[in-house]
Amino acid sequence: MAPRIKTSERIVQNSLELFNQQGERSISTNHIAAHMEISPGNLYYHFPNKQAIIAVLFSEYESLVDSFLRPPQGRAATVEDKRYYLQELLAAMWRYRFLHRDLEHLLDSDPELAARYRRFSQRCVIQGTAIYKGFVEAGILKMDRVQIESLTLNAWIILTSWVRFLCTTRENSNHLSEQAIKRGVYQVLVLEAGFVTDQSRDAVNALFEEFYVPLAQALEEVQ
């Protein structure tokens, strides 16, 4: 028999599901308890408030991103590494999409979370810069120091604001699709197009085809 999931873990899992489906602002602790068919008191025994649940979810997200957003160790970077980063970014953005959707509200509501997010953001930009440097050293991209810095920053801005762009552009913001978020990852890839070296052009073009999602599909426009 599979081990029984602890109530605290079930609360976190169900909260993530509800936050992703309906947005964090629309969900209260009472909604979570009712969805799980437990008493509010049972929930408060494990978490004193909704912010405590969100803190756990952010820790999960932070650990997930930290686990893959780093340069390869002991070898040169490859185009396959680029595919890996894009796939992992997509998976993280999709699984924790409520964080991207409601980010400013979440940080305004919790100063401690805001401080954690600032450290996380700074770390991601540093790691992203190191990854791009690795692609340059491997001959996949051709950029100078300022271009690397600028590209990293632009990529971070797109990745952290894409879900909010979708929510303010689509008619139905409560039902985001993974394909819609995939278009945001593609937008990051497009930023690199002018820096790809001739020797890596064919391999990178294959990534363009793999991650491309028509904008109309991402925005659910009717043709």
GROMACS .gro file of C-alpha atoms in nm:
model
  223
    1MET     CA    1   0.000   0.000   0.000
    2ALA     CA    2   0.114   0.352  -0.076
    3PRO     CA    3   0.187   0.559   0.235
    4ARG     CA    4  -0.095   0.786   0.339
    5ILE     CA    5  -0.034   1.151   0.257
    6LYS     CA    6  -0.014   1.375   0.562
    7THR     CA    7  -0.295   1.625   0.608
    8SER     CA    8  -0.051   1.917   0.586
    9GLU     CA    9   0.075   1.790   0.250
   10ARG     CA   10  -0.282   1.744   0.127
   11ILE     CA   11  -0.363   2.102   0.227
   12VAL     CA   12  -0.066   2.230   0.027
   13GLN     CA   13  -0.154   2.017  -0.276
   14ASN     CA   14  -0.521   2.117  -0.274
   15SER     CA   15  -0.435   2.483  -0.221
   16LEU     CA   16  -0.206   2.477  -0.523
   17GLU     CA   17  -0.481   2.324  -0.732
   18LEU     CA   18  -0.738   2.584  -0.625
   19PHE     CA   19  -0.498   2.878  -0.654
   20ASN     CA   20  -0.405   2.772  -1.006
   21GLN     CA   21  -0.764   2.719  -1.113
   22GLN     CA   22  -0.927   3.027  -0.962
   23GLY     CA   23  -0.648   3.262  -0.857
   24GLU     CA   24  -0.513   3.303  -0.506
   25ARG     CA   25  -0.726   3.610  -0.432
   26SER     CA   26  -1.047   3.415  -0.493
   27ILE     CA   27  -0.960   3.136  -0.250
   28SER     CA   28  -0.984   3.156   0.128
   29THR     CA   29  -0.885   2.903   0.390
   30ASN     CA   30  -1.254   2.819   0.425
   31HIS     CA   31  -1.269   2.740   0.053
   32ILE     CA   32  -0.970   2.509   0.090
   33ALA     CA   33  -1.119   2.333   0.391
   34ALA     CA   34  -1.454   2.287   0.216
   35HIS     CA   35  -1.283   2.154  -0.096
   36MET     CA   36  -1.099   1.898   0.117
   37GLU     CA   37  -1.406   1.822   0.328
   38ILE     CA   38  -1.223   1.900   0.651
   39SER     CA   39  -1.308   2.153   0.920
   40PRO     CA   40  -1.146   2.500   0.915
   41GLY     CA   41  -1.009   2.417   1.260
   42ASN     CA   42  -0.828   2.114   1.119
   43LEU     CA   43  -0.669   2.334   0.854
   44TYR     CA   44  -0.568   2.599   1.110
   45TYR     CA   45  -0.406   2.328   1.320
   46HIS     CA   46  -0.152   2.286   1.038
   47PHE     CA   47  -0.143   2.640   0.895
   48PRO     CA   48  -0.235   2.955   1.089
   49ASN     CA   49  -0.334   3.144   0.774
   50LYS     CA   50  -0.326   3.139   0.395
   51GLN     CA   51   0.011   3.317   0.385
   52ALA     CA   52   0.171   3.018   0.560
   53ILE     CA   53   0.043   2.787   0.285
   54ILE     CA   54   0.170   3.022   0.016
   55ALA     CA   55   0.510   3.032   0.187
   56VAL     CA   56   0.537   2.655   0.159
   57LEU     CA   57   0.434   2.663  -0.207
   58PHE     CA   58   0.692   2.932  -0.279
   59SER     CA   59   0.958   2.719  -0.108
   60GLU     CA   60   0.866   2.432  -0.339
   61TYR     CA   61   0.884   2.657  -0.643
   62GLU     CA   62   1.213   2.811  -0.531
   63SER     CA   63   1.372   2.470  -0.474
   64LEU     CA   64   1.250   2.345  -0.810
   65VAL     CA   65   1.397   2.640  -1.001
   66ASP     CA   66   1.722   2.628  -0.805
   67SER     CA   67   1.757   2.259  -0.894
   68PHE     CA   68   1.786   2.320  -1.269
   69LEU     CA   69   1.880   2.685  -1.322
   70ARG     CA   70   2.255   2.638  -1.314
   71PRO     CA   71   2.531   2.592  -1.574
   72PRO     CA   72   2.652   2.240  -1.658
   73GLN     CA   73   2.939   2.132  -1.436
   74GLY     CA   74   3.265   2.000  -1.577
   75ARG     CA   75   3.168   2.023  -1.945
   76ALA     CA   76   3.072   2.269  -2.217
   77ALA     CA   77   2.709   2.370  -2.266
   78THR     CA   78   2.513   2.221  -2.557
   79VAL     CA   79   2.195   2.304  -2.746
   80GLU     CA   80   2.040   2.007  -2.566
   81ASP     CA   81   2.103   2.195  -2.241
   82LYS     CA   82   1.905   2.484  -2.388
   83ARG     CA   83   1.614   2.248  -2.455
   84TYR     CA   84   1.639   2.119  -2.099
   85TYR     CA   85   1.622   2.471  -1.950
   86LEU     CA   86   1.322   2.563  -2.164
   87GLN     CA   87   1.137   2.243  -2.073
   88GLU     CA   88   1.205   2.286  -1.701
   89LEU     CA   89   1.106   2.654  -1.707
   90LEU     CA   90   0.779   2.562  -1.876
   91ALA     CA   91   0.707   2.290  -1.621
   92ALA     CA   92   0.779   2.522  -1.327
   93MET     CA   93   0.574   2.809  -1.468
   94TRP     CA   94   0.282   2.576  -1.536
   95ARG     CA   95   0.284   2.398  -1.201
   96TYR     CA   96   0.309   2.721  -0.999
   97ARG     CA   97   0.132   2.956  -1.237
   98PHE     CA   98  -0.068   3.125  -0.960
   99LEU     CA   99   0.258   3.272  -0.825
  100HIS     CA  100   0.321   3.446  -1.156
  101ARG     CA  101  -0.040   3.552  -1.193
  102ASP     CA  102  -0.079   3.711  -0.849
  103LEU     CA  103   0.284   3.799  -0.776
  104GLU     CA  104   0.254   4.168  -0.692
  105HIS     CA  105  -0.046   4.107  -0.465
  106LEU     CA  106   0.131   3.820  -0.289
  107LEU     CA  107   0.445   4.024  -0.225
  108ASP     CA  108   0.249   4.330  -0.109
  109SER     CA  109   0.058   4.109   0.137
  110ASP     CA  110   0.364   3.943   0.292
  111PRO     CA  111   0.685   4.144   0.353
  112GLU     CA  112   0.878   3.829   0.447
  113LEU     CA  113   0.778   3.661   0.122
  114ALA     CA  114   0.874   3.979  -0.066
  115ALA     CA  115   1.222   3.969   0.086
  116ARG     CA  116   1.257   3.601  -0.005
  117TYR     CA  117   1.144   3.670  -0.358
  118ARG     CA  118   1.397   3.952  -0.403
  119ARG     CA  119   1.679   3.716  -0.304
  120PHE     CA  120   1.539   3.448  -0.533
  121SER     CA  121   1.510   3.692  -0.824
  122GLN     CA  122   1.866   3.816  -0.781
  123ARG     CA  123   1.992   3.459  -0.765
  124CYS     CA  124   1.805   3.362  -1.082
  125VAL     CA  125   1.948   3.657  -1.275
  126ILE     CA  126   2.301   3.565  -1.159
  127GLN     CA  127   2.251   3.202  -1.260
  128GLY     CA  128   2.090   3.301  -1.590
  129THR     CA  129   2.389   3.522  -1.669
  130ALA     CA  130   2.624   3.231  -1.598
  131ILE     CA  131   2.420   3.003  -1.824
  132TYR     CA  132   2.431   3.250  -2.112
  133LYS     CA  133   2.806   3.293  -2.063
  134GLY     CA  134   2.835   2.916  -2.095
  135PHE     CA  135   2.648   2.921  -2.424
  136VAL     CA  136   2.882   3.192  -2.552
  137GLU     CA  137   3.191   2.999  -2.442
  138ALA     CA  138   3.054   2.690  -2.616
  139GLY     CA  139   3.013   2.880  -2.944
  140ILE     CA  140   2.632   2.851  -2.946
  141LEU     CA  141   2.569   3.222  -2.897
  142LYS     CA  142   2.786   3.523  -2.980
  143MET     CA  143   2.744   3.811  -2.732
  144ASP     CA  144   2.954   4.053  -2.534
  145ARG     CA  145   2.924   4.114  -2.160
  146VAL     CA  146   2.663   4.390  -2.186
  147GLN     CA  147   2.452   4.186  -2.431
  148ILE     CA  148   2.461   3.886  -2.197
  149GLU     CA  149   2.351   4.103  -1.907
  150SER     CA  150   2.072   4.264  -2.109
  151LEU     CA  151   1.946   3.937  -2.255
  152THR     CA  152   1.935   3.774  -1.913
  153LEU     CA  153   1.733   4.062  -1.772
  154ASN     CA  154   1.491   4.066  -2.066
  155ALA     CA  155   1.441   3.690  -2.039
  156TRP     CA  156   1.364   3.720  -1.667
  157ILE     CA  157   1.115   3.999  -1.729
  158ILE     CA  158   0.930   3.791  -1.989
  159LEU     CA  159   0.924   3.476  -1.777
  160THR     CA  160   0.795   3.652  -1.466
  161SER     CA  161   0.534   3.866  -1.643
  162TRP     CA  162   0.404   3.632  -1.912
  163VAL     CA  163   0.122   3.480  -1.707
  164ARG     CA  164   0.001   3.826  -1.605
  165PHE     CA  165   0.011   3.930  -1.971
  166LEU     CA  166  -0.210   3.634  -2.059
  167CYS     CA  167  -0.452   3.711  -1.777
  168THR     CA  168  -0.493   4.073  -1.888
  169THR     CA  169  -0.519   3.989  -2.259
  170ARG     CA  170  -0.734   3.677  -2.273
  171GLU     CA  171  -1.109   3.694  -2.224
  172ASN     CA  172  -1.107   3.397  -1.984
  173SER     CA  173  -0.811   3.441  -1.750
  174ASN     CA  174  -0.914   3.157  -1.516
  175HIS     CA  175  -0.844   2.884  -1.769
  176LEU     CA  176  -0.486   2.918  -1.882
  177SER     CA  177  -0.347   2.632  -2.087
  178GLU     CA  178   0.002   2.490  -2.075
  179GLN     CA  179   0.032   2.575  -2.445
  180ALA     CA  180  -0.037   2.941  -2.368
  181ILE     CA  181   0.246   2.944  -2.116
  182LYS     CA  182   0.467   2.758  -2.362
  183ARG     CA  183   0.440   3.058  -2.594
  184GLY     CA  184   0.605   3.265  -2.321
  185VAL     CA  185   0.902   3.027  -2.315
  186TYR     CA  186   0.919   3.060  -2.692
  187GLN     CA  187   0.935   3.439  -2.653
  188VAL     CA  188   1.254   3.397  -2.450
  189LEU     CA  189   1.401   3.182  -2.724
  190VAL     CA  190   1.319   3.451  -2.979
  191LEU     CA  191   1.529   3.700  -2.782
  192GLU     CA  192   1.837   3.490  -2.863
  193ALA     CA  193   1.772   3.458  -3.236
  194GLY     CA  194   2.009   3.735  -3.344
  195PHE     CA  195   2.294   3.596  -3.136
  196VAL     CA  196   2.294   3.233  -3.257
  197THR     CA  197   2.616   3.131  -3.431
  198ASP     CA  198   2.614   2.974  -3.777
  199GLN     CA  199   2.739   2.643  -3.641
  200SER     CA  200   2.440   2.615  -3.405
  201ARG     CA  201   2.172   2.765  -3.628
  202ASP     CA  202   2.011   2.438  -3.743
  203ALA     CA  203   1.994   2.292  -3.391
  204VAL     CA  204   1.848   2.610  -3.244
  205ASN     CA  205   1.598   2.640  -3.531
  206ALA     CA  206   1.471   2.296  -3.430
  207LEU     CA  207   1.400   2.439  -3.084
  208PHE     CA  208   1.207   2.724  -3.244
  209GLU     CA  209   0.983   2.469  -3.413
  210GLU     CA  210   0.948   2.259  -3.099
  211PHE     CA  211   0.841   2.543  -2.869
  212TYR     CA  212   0.640   2.755  -3.110
  213VAL     CA  213   0.273   2.807  -3.027
  214PRO     CA  214   0.061   3.033  -3.254
  215LEU     CA  215  -0.023   3.355  -3.073
  216ALA     CA  216  -0.391   3.318  -3.158
  217GLN     CA  217  -0.391   2.982  -2.983
  218ALA     CA  218  -0.215   3.126  -2.678
  219LEU     CA  219  -0.467   3.407  -2.656
  220GLU     CA  220  -0.768   3.193  -2.752
  221GLU     CA  221  -0.860   3.423  -3.035
  222VAL     CA  222  -1.124   3.308  -3.279
  223GLN     CA  223  -1.005   3.308  -3.639
   0.00000   0.00000   0.00000
